[in-house]
Short mmCIF file of C-alpha atoms and ligand atoms in Angstrom, two decimals:
data_model
loop_
_atom_site.label_atom_id
_atom_site.label_comp_id
_atom_site.label_asym_id
_atom_site.label_seq_id
_atom_site.Cartn_x
_atom_site.Cartn_y
_atom_site.Cartn_z
CA MET A 1 1.67 -16.51 -3.65
CA GLU A 2 3.61 -17.78 -6.66
CA GLU A 3 6.79 -15.84 -7.42
CA GLY A 4 7.06 -14.04 -10.74
CA SER A 5 3.31 -13.91 -11.30
CA GLU A 6 2.27 -11.94 -14.36
CA SER A 7 2.65 -8.33 -13.36
CA ILE A 8 1.25 -5.00 -14.54
CA VAL A 9 4.20 -3.37 -12.80
CA ASN A 10 7.35 -3.74 -14.89
CA ASP A 11 9.66 -1.60 -12.77
CA ARG A 12 7.59 -2.25 -9.61
CA GLY A 13 7.25 1.53 -9.19
CA LEU A 14 6.07 3.71 -6.30
CA VAL A 15 3.04 2.58 -4.32
CA LEU A 16 1.25 4.20 -1.38
CA VAL A 17 0.12 2.38 1.76
CA THR A 18 -2.24 4.41 3.96
CA GLY A 19 -2.16 3.44 7.64
CA ALA A 20 1.38 2.09 7.30
CA SER A 21 1.97 1.85 11.08
CA GLY A 22 -1.04 -0.40 11.60
CA TYR A 23 -1.16 -4.16 12.11
CA LEU A 24 -1.97 -4.95 8.48
CA GLY A 25 -0.41 -1.81 6.98
CA SER A 26 3.04 -2.60 8.36
CA TRP A 27 2.89 -6.24 7.21
CA LEU A 28 1.86 -5.08 3.73
CA VAL A 29 4.75 -2.57 3.64
CA LYS A 30 7.13 -5.40 4.59
CA ARG A 31 5.86 -7.66 1.80
CA LEU A 32 5.87 -4.85 -0.82
CA LEU A 33 9.46 -3.93 0.05
CA GLU A 34 10.45 -7.60 -0.22
CA ARG A 35 8.92 -7.69 -3.72
CA GLY A 36 10.99 -4.70 -4.82
CA TYR A 37 8.44 -1.89 -4.73
CA ARG A 38 9.25 1.64 -3.68
CA VAL A 39 6.80 2.30 -0.87
CA ARG A 40 5.39 5.51 0.56
CA GLY A 41 3.55 4.96 3.82
CA THR A 42 1.23 7.40 5.59
CA VAL A 43 1.43 7.77 9.36
CA ARG A 44 -0.21 10.24 11.73
CA ASP A 45 2.82 10.79 13.94
CA LEU A 46 6.29 10.82 12.45
CA GLU A 47 7.89 11.59 15.82
CA ASN A 48 6.52 8.54 17.66
CA PRO A 49 8.91 5.56 17.38
CA ALA A 50 6.06 3.19 18.33
CA LYS A 51 4.48 4.16 14.99
CA THR A 52 7.61 4.22 12.83
CA ALA A 53 10.55 2.19 14.24
CA HIS A 54 9.17 -1.21 13.15
CA LEU A 55 8.78 0.16 9.61
CA LEU A 56 12.18 1.82 9.40
CA ARG A 57 13.97 -1.40 10.35
CA LEU A 58 12.31 -3.49 7.61
CA SER A 59 14.61 -4.93 4.98
CA GLY A 60 14.81 -2.46 2.07
CA ALA A 61 13.32 0.40 4.11
CA ARG A 62 16.42 2.55 4.06
CA GLU A 63 16.53 2.61 0.26
CA ARG A 64 12.88 2.30 -0.70
CA LEU A 65 10.54 3.37 2.13
CA GLN A 66 9.37 6.93 2.63
CA LEU A 67 7.05 7.83 5.52
CA VAL A 68 4.78 10.86 5.17
CA LEU A 69 2.33 12.54 7.46
CA ALA A 70 -1.32 12.22 6.42
CA GLU A 71 -4.72 12.32 8.11
CA LEU A 72 -7.68 10.83 6.24
CA LEU A 73 -9.90 13.86 6.80
CA ASP A 74 -7.24 16.31 5.64
CA GLU A 75 -7.65 16.25 1.85
CA ARG A 76 -4.45 18.15 1.19
CA SER A 77 -2.27 15.70 3.11
CA ILE A 78 -3.89 12.78 1.29
CA ASP A 79 -3.48 14.39 -2.12
CA ALA A 80 0.22 15.04 -1.46
CA ALA A 81 0.67 11.42 -0.35
CA VAL A 82 -0.90 10.05 -3.55
CA ASP A 83 1.13 12.35 -5.85
CA GLY A 84 3.42 10.35 -8.15
CA CYS A 85 2.16 6.89 -7.09
CA LYS A 86 1.28 4.13 -9.52
CA GLY A 87 -0.71 2.11 -7.04
CA VAL A 88 -2.54 2.88 -3.80
CA PHE A 89 -3.26 0.42 -0.97
CA HIS A 90 -5.80 2.06 1.32
CA THR A 91 -5.71 0.24 4.66
CA ALA A 92 -6.21 3.17 7.08
CA SER A 93 -9.53 3.21 8.91
CA PRO A 94 -10.66 3.38 12.54
CA VAL A 95 -10.55 -0.18 13.92
CA PHE A 96 -12.59 -0.06 17.12
CA PHE A 97 -16.14 -1.04 17.86
CA GLU A 98 -17.34 1.57 20.35
CA ALA A 99 -17.02 5.33 20.59
CA ASP A 100 -18.68 8.28 22.36
CA ASP A 101 -19.47 9.77 18.97
CA PRO A 102 -19.51 6.88 16.44
CA GLN A 103 -20.38 9.15 13.53
CA ALA A 104 -17.40 11.45 14.06
CA GLN A 105 -14.90 8.90 15.36
CA ILE A 106 -15.64 5.79 13.26
CA ILE A 107 -17.99 6.43 10.33
CA GLU A 108 -16.72 9.80 9.10
CA PRO A 109 -13.01 8.87 8.88
CA ALA A 110 -13.88 5.53 7.24
CA VAL A 111 -16.30 6.88 4.63
CA THR A 112 -15.14 10.45 3.95
CA GLY A 113 -11.53 9.35 4.47
CA THR A 114 -11.88 6.66 1.80
CA LEU A 115 -13.52 9.12 -0.59
CA ASN A 116 -10.69 11.58 0.04
CA VAL A 117 -8.17 8.89 -0.92
CA LEU A 118 -10.14 8.02 -4.07
CA LYS A 119 -10.58 11.67 -5.08
CA ALA A 120 -6.82 12.10 -4.81
CA CYS A 121 -6.33 8.94 -6.91
CA ALA A 122 -8.71 10.33 -9.55
CA ASN A 123 -6.73 13.61 -9.55
CA HIS A 124 -3.45 11.84 -10.25
CA PRO A 125 -3.43 10.02 -13.63
CA THR A 126 -0.29 8.10 -12.59
CA VAL A 127 -2.54 5.96 -10.34
CA LYS A 128 -3.50 2.80 -12.23
CA ARG A 129 -4.80 0.58 -9.43
CA VAL A 130 -6.37 1.14 -6.02
CA ILE A 131 -6.76 -1.67 -3.50
CA MET A 132 -8.96 -0.87 -0.52
CA THR A 133 -8.90 -2.94 2.66
CA SER A 134 -12.54 -3.49 3.45
CA SER A 135 -13.75 -6.20 5.82
CA ALA A 136 -15.72 -9.45 5.79
CA GLY A 137 -17.92 -7.51 8.20
CA THR A 138 -19.38 -5.86 5.09
CA VAL A 139 -20.69 -9.29 4.02
CA MET A 140 -21.44 -11.38 7.11
CA PHE A 141 -24.42 -9.51 8.62
CA PRO A 142 -27.04 -9.67 5.85
CA GLU A 143 -30.83 -9.92 6.26
CA PRO A 144 -31.76 -12.72 8.77
CA GLU A 145 -33.24 -14.96 6.04
CA LEU A 146 -29.67 -15.51 4.76
CA SER A 147 -28.40 -16.81 8.12
CA ASN A 148 -27.98 -20.39 6.87
CA GLN A 149 -26.35 -19.41 3.58
CA VAL A 150 -22.84 -19.48 2.20
CA LEU A 151 -22.08 -15.82 1.48
CA ASP A 152 -19.99 -14.48 -1.38
CA GLU A 153 -19.07 -11.10 -2.86
CA SER A 154 -22.64 -10.50 -4.05
CA ASN A 155 -23.81 -10.28 -0.42
CA TRP A 156 -23.79 -7.16 1.75
CA SER A 157 -24.35 -6.61 5.44
CA SER A 158 -27.63 -4.83 6.10
CA ILE A 159 -27.18 -1.11 6.72
CA GLU A 160 -30.47 -1.09 8.62
CA LEU A 161 -29.50 -3.97 10.96
CA SER A 162 -25.98 -2.64 11.57
CA THR A 163 -27.49 0.70 12.55
CA GLN A 164 -30.15 -0.94 14.76
CA ASN A 165 -27.52 -3.14 16.47
CA LYS A 166 -25.07 -0.23 16.84
CA GLN A 167 -22.41 -2.16 14.90
CA TRP A 168 -20.62 1.07 14.04
CA TYR A 169 -17.44 -0.55 12.71
CA VAL A 170 -19.42 -2.85 10.38
CA LEU A 171 -21.54 0.10 9.28
CA SER A 172 -18.46 2.25 8.64
CA LYS A 173 -16.79 -0.40 6.48
CA THR A 174 -19.98 -1.26 4.58
CA LEU A 175 -20.75 2.37 3.75
CA ALA A 176 -17.11 3.09 2.89
CA GLU A 177 -16.81 0.14 0.51
CA GLN A 178 -20.16 0.83 -1.18
CA GLU A 179 -19.27 4.50 -1.69
CA ALA A 180 -15.82 3.52 -2.97
CA LEU A 181 -17.22 1.10 -5.56
CA LYS A 182 -19.71 3.73 -6.74
CA PHE A 183 -17.12 6.52 -6.90
CA SER A 184 -14.62 4.36 -8.78
CA GLU A 185 -16.97 3.26 -11.59
CA ASP A 186 -15.77 5.76 -14.21
CA LYS A 187 -12.21 6.51 -13.07
CA GLN A 188 -8.85 5.91 -14.79
CA TYR A 189 -7.78 3.40 -12.12
CA VAL A 190 -8.97 -0.17 -11.55
CA PHE A 191 -10.55 -0.57 -8.11
CA THR A 192 -10.54 -3.71 -5.99
CA SER A 193 -11.53 -4.25 -2.38
CA ILE A 194 -10.24 -7.00 -0.11
CA CYS A 195 -12.65 -8.16 2.60
CA PRO A 196 -10.65 -10.04 5.26
CA SER A 197 -12.25 -11.80 8.18
CA VAL A 198 -10.51 -11.60 11.59
CA ILE A 199 -6.80 -11.17 10.88
CA LEU A 200 -4.32 -13.19 12.96
CA GLY A 201 -0.55 -13.64 12.77
CA PRO A 202 2.65 -11.84 13.73
CA ILE A 203 2.61 -8.26 15.04
CA LEU A 204 5.48 -6.12 13.75
CA SER A 205 4.99 -3.03 15.92
CA SER A 206 5.90 -2.68 19.58
CA ASP A 207 2.26 -1.94 20.44
CA ILE A 208 -0.52 -4.48 20.66
CA VAL A 209 -2.58 -3.03 17.87
CA THR A 210 -6.28 -2.44 18.32
CA SER A 211 -7.43 -5.45 16.38
CA ALA A 212 -5.15 -8.00 18.09
CA LYS A 213 -6.33 -6.79 21.52
CA ASN A 214 -9.54 -8.78 21.09
CA MET A 215 -7.59 -12.02 20.90
CA LEU A 216 -5.37 -11.10 23.84
CA VAL A 217 -8.54 -10.66 25.86
CA ILE A 218 -9.50 -14.27 25.10
CA PHE A 219 -6.06 -15.62 26.03
CA LYS A 220 -6.09 -13.67 29.30
CA GLY A 221 -9.31 -15.48 30.21
CA ASP A 222 -11.52 -12.38 30.22
CA ALA A 223 -14.99 -12.46 28.73
CA LEU A 224 -15.04 -11.37 25.13
CA VAL A 225 -18.55 -10.15 24.52
CA ALA A 226 -18.57 -9.29 20.86
CA ARG A 227 -21.43 -10.26 18.60
CA MET A 228 -19.12 -11.06 15.69
CA PHE A 229 -17.18 -13.74 17.61
CA CYS A 230 -20.31 -15.88 17.88
CA HIS A 231 -19.43 -17.20 14.41
CA VAL A 232 -16.71 -15.60 12.34
CA GLY A 233 -13.95 -16.26 9.81
CA TYR A 234 -10.19 -16.12 10.42
CA VAL A 235 -7.25 -15.46 8.11
CA HIS A 236 -3.46 -15.17 8.42
CA ILE A 237 -2.08 -11.64 8.03
CA ASP A 238 0.42 -12.82 5.41
CA ASP A 239 -2.44 -14.16 3.28
CA VAL A 240 -4.24 -10.81 3.55
CA ALA A 241 -1.08 -9.00 2.38
CA SER A 242 -0.74 -11.51 -0.47
CA ALA A 243 -4.38 -10.93 -1.44
CA HIS A 244 -3.70 -7.19 -1.70
CA ILE A 245 -0.58 -7.79 -3.82
CA LEU A 246 -2.38 -10.28 -6.09
CA ALA A 247 -5.20 -7.77 -6.56
CA TYR A 248 -2.56 -5.20 -7.55
CA GLU A 249 -0.41 -7.37 -9.79
CA LYS A 250 -2.95 -9.57 -11.56
CA GLN A 251 -4.38 -7.88 -14.64
CA GLU A 252 -7.73 -9.66 -14.29
CA ALA A 253 -8.33 -8.55 -10.68
CA ASN A 254 -11.46 -6.45 -10.29
CA GLY A 255 -14.20 -5.75 -7.73
CA ARG A 256 -14.61 -7.32 -4.30
CA TYR A 257 -12.67 -10.25 -2.82
CA ILE A 258 -13.61 -12.02 0.40
CA CYS A 259 -10.41 -13.20 2.11
CA SER A 260 -11.15 -15.72 4.85
CA ALA A 261 -9.54 -19.12 5.41
CA ILE A 262 -11.90 -20.73 7.90
CA ASP A 263 -15.17 -20.07 9.76
CA LEU A 264 -15.54 -21.07 13.41
CA SER A 265 -18.25 -20.77 16.00
CA TYR A 266 -17.06 -19.48 19.36
CA HIS A 267 -17.33 -23.03 20.74
CA GLU A 268 -15.15 -24.41 17.94
CA LEU A 269 -12.65 -21.62 18.55
CA GLU A 270 -12.66 -22.33 22.27
CA GLU A 271 -12.16 -26.06 21.71
CA PHE A 272 -9.29 -25.43 19.31
CA LEU A 273 -7.55 -22.98 21.65
CA GLN A 274 -7.98 -25.13 24.77
CA HIS A 275 -6.55 -28.13 22.93
CA ARG A 276 -3.61 -26.26 21.35
CA TYR A 277 -2.76 -23.95 24.27
CA PRO A 278 -3.80 -25.85 27.41
CA ASN A 279 -2.03 -23.31 29.64
CA TYR A 280 -4.54 -20.57 28.86
CA LYS A 281 -8.12 -20.48 30.08
CA VAL A 282 -10.50 -19.54 27.32
CA PRO A 283 -13.99 -18.59 28.54
CA ILE A 284 -17.36 -18.98 26.86
CA SER A 285 -18.71 -15.48 26.77
CA ILE A 286 -21.15 -15.15 23.92
CA PRO A 287 -24.66 -14.35 25.17
CA LYS A 288 -27.02 -17.19 24.29
CA ASP A 289 -29.48 -14.96 22.43
CA ILE A 290 -26.92 -14.11 19.72
CA LYS A 291 -27.30 -16.35 16.68
CA PRO A 292 -24.86 -16.84 13.77
CA SER A 293 -25.62 -14.38 10.98
CA TYR A 294 -24.37 -16.65 8.18
CA SER A 295 -23.24 -20.23 7.54
CA ALA A 296 -19.88 -19.80 5.75
CA LEU A 297 -17.90 -17.25 3.74
CA SER A 298 -16.79 -18.21 0.24
CA SER A 299 -13.24 -17.14 -0.66
CA ILE A 300 -13.25 -18.96 -3.99
CA LYS A 301 -12.76 -15.73 -5.98
CA ILE A 302 -9.46 -14.82 -4.27
CA GLN A 303 -8.30 -18.46 -4.43
CA GLN A 304 -8.92 -18.38 -8.18
CA LEU A 305 -6.66 -15.33 -8.31
CA GLY A 306 -3.88 -17.52 -6.86
CA LEU A 307 -4.13 -17.29 -3.06
CA GLN A 308 -3.51 -20.39 -0.94
CA PHE A 309 -4.55 -20.02 2.68
CA LYS A 310 -2.44 -20.87 5.72
CA GLY A 311 -4.10 -22.92 8.48
CA LEU A 312 -5.56 -21.97 11.85
CA GLU A 313 -2.59 -23.41 13.75
CA GLU A 314 -0.13 -21.10 11.96
CA MET A 315 -2.36 -18.04 12.46
CA PHE A 316 -2.62 -18.55 16.22
CA ASP A 317 0.93 -19.86 16.78
CA ASP A 318 2.31 -16.72 15.10
CA LEU A 319 0.04 -14.40 17.08
CA VAL A 320 0.76 -16.12 20.41
CA ARG A 321 4.50 -15.95 19.64
CA SER A 322 4.18 -12.18 19.14
CA PHE A 323 2.21 -11.78 22.40
CA THR A 324 4.87 -13.80 24.23
CA GLU A 325 7.80 -11.90 22.70
CA MET A 326 6.12 -8.62 23.65
CA GLY A 327 5.69 -9.87 27.23
CA SER A 328 1.91 -9.62 27.02
CA LEU A 329 1.23 -13.31 27.72
N1 NAP B 1 -7.54 -6.57 12.09
C1 NAP B 1 -8.56 -7.22 11.57
O1 NAP B 1 -8.95 -8.29 12.05
C2 NAP B 1 -9.23 -6.69 10.33
C3 NAP B 1 -10.19 -7.51 9.70
C4 NAP B 1 -10.79 -7.03 8.53
C5 NAP B 1 -10.47 -5.81 8.02
N2 NAP B 1 -9.55 -5.03 8.66
C6 NAP B 1 -9.22 -3.74 8.05
O2 NAP B 1 -7.82 -3.68 7.86
C7 NAP B 1 -7.38 -2.32 7.92
C8 NAP B 1 -6.22 -2.21 8.88
O3 NAP B 1 -6.66 -2.61 10.17
P1 NAP B 1 -5.65 -3.09 11.32
O4 NAP B 1 -6.19 -4.30 11.91
O5 NAP B 1 -4.28 -3.08 10.79
O6 NAP B 1 -5.88 -1.91 12.39
P2 NAP B 1 -4.83 -0.88 13.04
O7 NAP B 1 -3.63 -1.57 13.47
O8 NAP B 1 -5.63 -0.11 14.05
O9 NAP B 1 -4.46 0.07 11.83
C9 NAP B 1 -5.30 1.09 11.37
C10 NAP B 1 -4.42 2.15 10.74
O10 NAP B 1 -5.27 3.20 10.25
C11 NAP B 1 -4.74 4.44 10.67
N3 NAP B 1 -5.81 5.42 10.80
C12 NAP B 1 -6.96 5.30 11.52
N4 NAP B 1 -7.68 6.44 11.42
C13 NAP B 1 -6.96 7.28 10.64
C14 NAP B 1 -7.17 8.61 10.20
N5 NAP B 1 -8.26 9.31 10.55
N6 NAP B 1 -6.22 9.18 9.42
C15 NAP B 1 -5.10 8.50 9.07
N7 NAP B 1 -4.84 7.24 9.47
C16 NAP B 1 -5.77 6.64 10.25
C17 NAP B 1 -4.09 4.16 12.01
O11 NAP B 1 -3.15 5.17 12.29
P3 NAP B 1 -2.48 5.29 13.75
O12 NAP B 1 -1.43 4.22 13.79
O13 NAP B 1 -1.95 6.68 13.78
O14 NAP B 1 -3.57 5.06 14.75
C18 NAP B 1 -3.47 2.79 11.74
O15 NAP B 1 -2.21 2.93 11.13
C19 NAP B 1 -8.60 -1.50 8.33
O16 NAP B 1 -9.16 -0.93 7.17
C20 NAP B 1 -9.54 -2.53 8.91
O17 NAP B 1 -10.89 -2.14 8.80
C21 NAP B 1 -8.91 -5.44 9.80
#
């Protein structure tokens, strides 16, 4: 992202990042601190160093990072977290694909949790911009007749198909983003949503976060049976953070933004990984009856806002370096 881009934030000001301990949340906190913002981050456990230590050692954290306790379904904690903020980056959401009770464990925190954040933003007139982390999953599973199409921000994943296929994560993100857009129509803040495809790149925390576990599974040679990996987009975590910051800083930013550098079929992914990392065995594991749900994702809108994507090599090299440093590979 170009330095010194036209900014709506003169003094940078105080911004909130929900889900600050997470894979993306912590990278976004790092980048916001580097750009001079004062950052408040929500966590669910202030006493657990695995959730806080990587944040507290970031450059600028001592002077400009405050961690607060908040749970998405606890309206009071969310309202207190938003109080006094000029901008809100809402990244927190359950990131897992299966659950005993998908409604309570995945859908409710994603949808009601997002609405709780937005209600708090509407209650606090200091809030001028809200950036929600959605997902390319909200776009890439539309009606089957669109399966050979290039999809853009006008496309939505089918609620009916996601329900039928028990794609609870996709359903949770689609419902949450749709509700958020509707709720935000007449509010004092400008709302944008960033829809990243599969995020890859360095891990800041000491844990292998939920989302990166899928990739570790591939590198360990185990079968990854996930419908979405049949054909999916990939993006570097730093580009996703930049997309959030561009959406916050650029006056013209509005609405949805797909954020995906490259689309690959599982076979293309496998070929790339086997060629680049010959020491790891990468299995073919996608059941043959699963067909791609789209042809390509268009990220032209976010590129027009100023984002330049990093390549596949950098995404995977950075992730593999993190796995190796953590002793996981
Ligand atoms: N990773 C990807 O490939 C990818 C792709 C597209 C979109 N996204 C989106 O990016 C965002 C961040 O995902 P991530 O990959 O960084 O996952 P992550 O590492 O699992 O982070 C999720 C964060 O949300 C917090 N959270 C979850 N439920 C919560 C609740 N009920 N109350 C308060 N906080 C809660 C978690 O807190 P704890 O640390 O306490 O668990 C964690 O900090 C999510 O919105 C996700 O849908 C991710």
